[in-house]
């Protein structure tokens, strides 16, 4: 078996801004695992928030033995981008060897399309109203916020897209005081969920705080080991394969989170359809699906995912799984 990793760059359709900064392209790592004429593929997006770089993640991948298995991988690499790309490539390889789809191998029902959120980049209220109006036909909009001056942005997006469902992602950008001030207005504006309002290391402030809208753990939840630290703070967990370290742990985290009474959101970094493909399996029945990465790109994989009014569809075998 041979493991190869390459760097790929996908231009974004427009500048994408969150509270931590802006970008004009998605830089990803693509893993190809070849064995006996079959090639499995996976993709990851190294994330600086978790001290990952293209170089560090590539080095982790290249450190693996050529004959690594999915079970061994869980011990050899920690949860994160490197393990994700290899894990998903090994799933894809197993599918190609067996002639079965990934959901069959995982013992899951045949998946269907899921309505996905579409993310509006952080900007001035005027910019965000224009973005909202342009995408007002979409059923679910996600607003990137995370500053002390977000109330005008919320009002602007609601005015621009009066019929759309709205969720908010603060990307750890609020203080407890800012969140407490905004919280009563979220219901008024029809916000259905708030992602990570406080920094992961300061979210104990959520204990005992009124949560008029469900609060979702993103940066505070990586894998199953994160669950004990979420009690009393969160109602929903955001499962991202680049955090869990692949489909294997993502499916296990979903099962464990649901068993503990959490609802599940499935999200993504800004990557191509190859990165989203395995996450579609995890997103089945999720309270929120946020797999819009390819919709933010100006270019994508040769065989991309299908997005239509029914949502994001499961991948074709030519793409993954």
Coordinates of C-alpha atoms in Angstrom, one line a residue:
X1 CA 0.0 0.0 0.0
X2 CA 1.2 3.5 -0.8
X3 CA 0.1 6.8 0.8
X4 CA 0.6 10.0 -1.1
X5 CA -0.3 13.6 -0.2
X6 CA -0.6 16.7 -2.4
X7 CA -1.4 20.3 -1.8
X8 CA -4.4 21.7 -3.7
X9 CA -5.7 25.3 -3.9
X10 CA -9.3 26.2 -4.8
X11 CA -10.2 29.8 -5.4
X12 CA -13.1 31.2 -3.5
X13 CA -16.0 32.8 -5.3
X14 CA -15.5 35.9 -3.2
X15 CA -13.5 37.0 -0.2
X16 CA -14.7 35.1 2.9
X17 CA -14.4 36.8 6.3
X18 CA -14.9 35.5 9.8
X19 CA -14.0 37.2 13.1
X20 CA -10.4 35.7 12.9
X21 CA -9.6 37.1 9.4
X22 CA -10.3 36.9 5.6
X23 CA -9.2 34.5 2.8
X24 CA -9.5 34.3 -1.0
X25 CA -8.7 30.6 -1.5
X26 CA -9.0 27.3 0.2
X27 CA -5.7 25.5 0.7
X28 CA -6.3 21.7 1.3
X29 CA -4.3 18.5 1.5
X30 CA -5.4 15.6 -0.7
X31 CA -4.5 12.1 0.4
X32 CA -4.4 9.2 -2.0
X33 CA -4.0 5.6 -0.7
X34 CA -3.2 3.1 -3.4
X35 CA -3.3 -0.6 -3.0
X36 CA -3.7 -3.4 -5.6
X37 CA -4.7 -1.0 -8.4
X38 CA -7.4 0.7 -6.2
X39 CA -7.0 4.3 -5.0
X40 CA -8.9 5.8 -2.1
X41 CA -9.1 9.6 -1.6
X42 CA -9.5 11.9 1.3
X43 CA -9.2 15.7 1.9
X44 CA -8.4 17.8 5.0
X45 CA -8.2 21.5 5.7
X46 CA -5.4 22.3 8.3
X47 CA -6.7 25.0 10.6
X48 CA -4.5 27.5 12.4
X49 CA -6.9 27.8 15.3
X50 CA -5.8 24.3 16.2
X51 CA -2.1 25.0 15.6
X52 CA -2.2 23.2 12.3
X53 CA -0.4 24.2 9.1
X54 CA -0.1 22.6 5.7
X55 CA 3.5 21.6 6.6
X56 CA 2.7 20.1 10.0
X57 CA -0.3 18.2 8.8
X58 CA 1.6 16.9 5.7
X59 CA 4.4 15.7 8.0
X60 CA 2.0 13.8 10.2
X61 CA 0.5 12.1 7.2
X62 CA 4.0 11.2 5.8
X63 CA 5.0 9.7 9.2
X64 CA 2.5 6.9 8.9
X65 CA 3.5 3.4 7.9
X66 CA 2.3 2.4 4.4
X67 CA 0.2 -0.5 5.7
X68 CA -1.8 1.6 8.2
X69 CA -5.3 0.5 9.0
X70 CA -8.2 2.5 10.2
X71 CA -8.0 0.9 13.6
X72 CA -4.2 1.6 13.9
X73 CA -4.7 5.1 12.6
X74 CA -6.8 6.0 15.7
X75 CA -3.8 5.2 17.9
X76 CA -1.1 6.7 15.6
X77 CA -2.5 10.2 15.1
X78 CA -4.6 12.5 17.3
X79 CA -8.0 13.8 16.3
X80 CA -7.4 16.5 13.7
X81 CA -6.9 17.2 10.0
X82 CA -4.2 14.7 9.2
X83 CA -6.1 11.7 10.6
X84 CA -9.2 12.9 8.8
X85 CA -7.8 12.8 5.4
X86 CA -6.2 9.4 5.8
X87 CA -9.2 7.9 7.6
X88 CA -11.5 9.0 4.8
X89 CA -9.1 7.8 2.1
X90 CA -9.0 4.4 3.8
X91 CA -12.9 4.3 3.8
X92 CA -12.9 5.1 0.1
X93 CA -10.2 2.5 -0.6
X94 CA -12.3 -0.1 1.3
X95 CA -15.3 0.8 -0.8
X96 CA -13.4 0.4 -4.1
X97 CA -12.0 -2.9 -3.0
X98 CA -15.4 -4.3 -1.9
X99 CA -17.6 -2.7 -4.5
X100 CA -19.8 -1.4 -1.7
X101 CA -20.8 2.1 -0.8
X102 CA -19.5 3.7 2.5
X103 CA -22.9 3.6 4.2
X104 CA -23.2 -0.1 3.5
X105 CA -19.8 -0.7 5.1
X106 CA -20.8 1.5 8.1
X107 CA -24.1 -0.3 8.5
X108 CA -26.1 2.9 7.8
X109 CA -29.4 3.4 5.9
X110 CA -29.2 4.6 2.3
X111 CA -28.6 8.4 2.7
X112 CA -30.6 11.1 1.1
X113 CA -30.2 14.9 0.5
X114 CA -30.0 17.3 3.5
X115 CA -30.8 21.0 3.4
X116 CA -27.6 22.8 4.1
X117 CA -26.9 26.2 5.5
X118 CA -25.3 28.8 3.3
X119 CA -22.8 31.0 5.0
X120 CA -22.8 34.8 4.8
X121 CA -19.3 36.4 5.3
X122 CA -18.7 38.9 8.1
X123 CA -19.0 42.4 6.8
X124 CA -20.7 45.8 7.4
X125 CA -24.4 45.7 8.0
X126 CA -24.9 47.1 4.5
X127 CA -22.7 44.4 2.9
X128 CA -24.5 41.6 4.9
X129 CA -27.9 42.9 4.0
X130 CA -26.9 42.7 0.3
X131 CA -25.5 39.2 0.8
X132 CA -28.8 38.1 2.5
X133 CA -31.0 39.6 -0.2
X134 CA -28.9 37.9 -2.9
X135 CA -29.4 34.6 -1.1
X136 CA -32.9 35.1 0.3
X137 CA -34.2 32.1 -1.8
X138 CA -32.1 29.8 0.3
X139 CA -34.0 28.1 3.2
X140 CA -31.2 28.4 5.8
X141 CA -28.6 31.1 6.2
X142 CA -25.6 31.1 8.5
X143 CA -24.3 34.4 9.7
X144 CA -20.7 34.9 10.6
X145 CA -20.5 37.3 13.5
X146 CA -18.2 37.7 16.5
X147 CA -17.7 41.4 17.3
X148 CA -19.2 43.6 20.0
X149 CA -21.2 45.5 17.3
X150 CA -23.2 42.6 15.8
X151 CA -26.8 43.8 16.5
X152 CA -27.0 45.9 13.4
X153 CA -25.7 43.0 11.3
X154 CA -28.4 40.7 12.7
X155 CA -31.1 43.3 11.9
X156 CA -29.7 43.8 8.4
X157 CA -29.6 40.1 7.5
X158 CA -33.1 39.6 8.8
X159 CA -34.3 42.5 6.7
X160 CA -32.5 41.2 3.6
X161 CA -33.9 37.6 3.9
X162 CA -37.2 37.8 5.8
X163 CA -38.3 34.3 5.0
X164 CA -35.0 32.4 5.6
X165 CA -34.2 30.4 8.7
X166 CA -31.1 31.8 10.4
X167 CA -28.3 30.4 12.5
X168 CA -25.4 32.4 13.9
X169 CA -21.7 31.6 14.3
X170 CA -19.8 33.9 16.7
X171 CA -16.5 31.9 16.2
X172 CA -15.6 32.5 19.9
X173 CA -15.8 36.2 19.3
X174 CA -18.2 37.3 22.1
X175 CA -17.7 37.9 25.8
X176 CA -20.2 36.6 28.3
X177 CA -21.5 40.2 28.6
X178 CA -22.0 40.7 24.9
X179 CA -23.7 37.3 24.5
X180 CA -26.1 38.1 27.5
X181 CA -26.9 41.4 25.9
X182 CA -27.6 39.9 22.4
X183 CA -29.4 36.7 23.6
X184 CA -32.9 38.2 24.1
X185 CA -32.8 39.6 20.6
X186 CA -32.0 36.3 18.9
X187 CA -35.5 34.9 19.4
X188 CA -37.1 38.2 18.2
X189 CA -35.1 37.9 15.0
X190 CA -35.9 34.3 14.4
X191 CA -32.4 32.9 15.1
X192 CA -32.6 29.1 15.6
X193 CA -29.1 28.3 16.9
X194 CA -25.9 30.1 18.1
X195 CA -22.5 28.4 17.5
X196 CA -19.7 28.9 20.0
X197 CA -20.6 32.3 21.4
X198 CA -17.7 32.3 23.9
X199 CA -14.0 31.2 23.6
X200 CA -13.6 27.5 24.3
X201 CA -11.5 28.2 27.3
X202 CA -14.0 30.6 28.8
X203 CA -17.3 28.8 28.2
X204 CA -17.9 27.9 31.9
X205 CA -19.7 31.3 31.9
X206 CA -22.5 29.5 29.9
X207 CA -23.4 27.4 33.0
X208 CA -26.6 28.8 34.5
X209 CA -26.9 31.5 31.8
X210 CA -30.3 31.8 30.0
X211 CA -30.2 30.1 26.6
X212 CA -33.3 31.3 24.8
X213 CA -31.9 29.9 21.6
X214 CA -30.0 26.5 21.5
X215 CA -26.2 27.0 21.9
X216 CA -23.9 24.7 19.8
X217 CA -20.4 23.7 20.8
X218 CA -17.9 24.0 17.9
X219 CA -14.4 24.8 19.0
X220 CA -15.3 23.3 22.4
X221 CA -16.1 19.9 20.8
X222 CA -13.6 17.8 18.9
X223 CA -14.3 14.2 19.6
X224 CA -16.0 11.9 22.2
X225 CA -13.4 13.0 24.8
X226 CA -14.9 16.5 24.6
X227 CA -18.4 15.5 25.7
X228 CA -17.9 15.5 29.5
X229 CA -16.7 19.2 29.4
X230 CA -19.9 20.3 27.6
X231 CA -22.4 19.5 30.3
X232 CA -24.6 22.4 31.4
X233 CA -23.2 24.7 28.7
X234 CA -24.4 23.4 25.3
X235 CA -27.5 22.0 23.7
X236 CA -26.0 20.9 20.3
X237 CA -22.6 19.7 19.2
X238 CA -21.0 20.6 15.8
X239 CA -19.3 17.6 14.3
X240 CA -16.6 18.4 11.8
X241 CA -14.5 15.7 10.3
X242 CA -11.3 17.9 10.5
X243 CA -11.9 18.1 14.2
X244 CA -12.9 14.4 14.9
X245 CA -10.1 13.1 12.8
X246 CA -12.2 11.4 10.2
X247 CA -15.5 9.6 9.5
X248 CA -14.8 6.8 12.0
X249 CA -14.7 9.1 15.0
X250 CA -17.4 11.4 13.6
X251 CA -19.9 8.5 13.5
X252 CA -18.9 7.4 17.0
X253 CA -19.2 11.0 18.3
X254 CA -22.7 11.4 16.7
X255 CA -23.9 8.2 18.5
X256 CA -22.4 9.2 21.8
X257 CA -23.7 12.8 21.7
X258 CA -27.2 11.7 20.8
X259 CA -27.1 9.1 23.6
X260 CA -26.2 11.9 26.1
X261 CA -29.1 14.1 24.9
X262 CA -27.4 16.5 22.7
X263 CA -28.6 17.4 19.2
X264 CA -26.2 17.2 16.4
X265 CA -25.0 19.7 13.8
X266 CA -22.6 18.7 11.1
X267 CA -20.3 21.4 9.8
X268 CA -17.2 21.9 7.7
X269 CA -14.1 23.9 7.0
X270 CA -13.9 25.7 3.6
X271 CA -12.9 22.8 1.4
X272 CA -14.0 21.0 -1.8
X273 CA -16.7 18.4 -2.4
X274 CA -14.2 15.7 -1.5
X275 CA -14.0 17.0 2.0
X276 CA -17.8 17.3 2.3
X277 CA -18.6 13.9 0.8
X278 CA -18.1 11.7 3.9
X279 CA -19.7 14.3 6.2
X280 CA -23.0 13.9 4.2
X281 CA -23.3 10.4 5.9
X282 CA -22.9 11.9 9.3
X283 CA -25.4 14.7 8.6
X284 CA -28.3 12.4 8.0
X285 CA -31.1 13.5 10.4
X286 CA -28.9 16.3 11.9
X287 CA -30.8 19.3 13.4
X288 CA -28.5 21.5 11.2
X289 CA -26.4 20.6 8.2
X290 CA -23.7 23.1 7.3
X291 CA -21.8 21.6 4.4
X292 CA -21.7 24.6 2.0
X293 CA -17.9 24.6 1.5
X294 CA -18.2 23.9 -2.3
X295 CA -20.9 26.6 -2.7
X296 CA -18.3 29.1 -1.6
X297 CA -15.7 28.0 -4.2
X298 CA -15.1 29.3 -7.7
X299 CA -13.8 25.9 -8.6
X300 CA -14.3 22.3 -7.3
X301 CA -13.4 18.7 -7.9
X302 CA -14.0 17.1 -11.3
X303 CA -16.9 15.2 -9.9
X304 CA -18.5 17.5 -7.4
X305 CA -21.4 17.0 -5.0
X306 CA -24.8 17.9 -6.2
X307 CA -26.6 20.8 -4.5
X308 CA -30.2 21.7 -5.4
X309 CA -33.4 22.6 -3.8
X310 CA -33.5 19.3 -1.9
X311 CA -30.1 20.1 -0.4
X312 CA -26.7 18.5 -0.6
X313 CA -26.9 15.0 -2.0
X314 CA -24.8 12.0 -1.1
X315 CA -21.6 11.6 -3.2
X316 CA -21.4 9.6 -6.3
X317 CA -18.9 6.7 -6.2
X318 CA -16.7 8.6 -8.6
X319 CA -16.2 11.3 -6.0
X320 CA -15.9 9.3 -2.8
X321 CA -17.2 6.2 -1.0

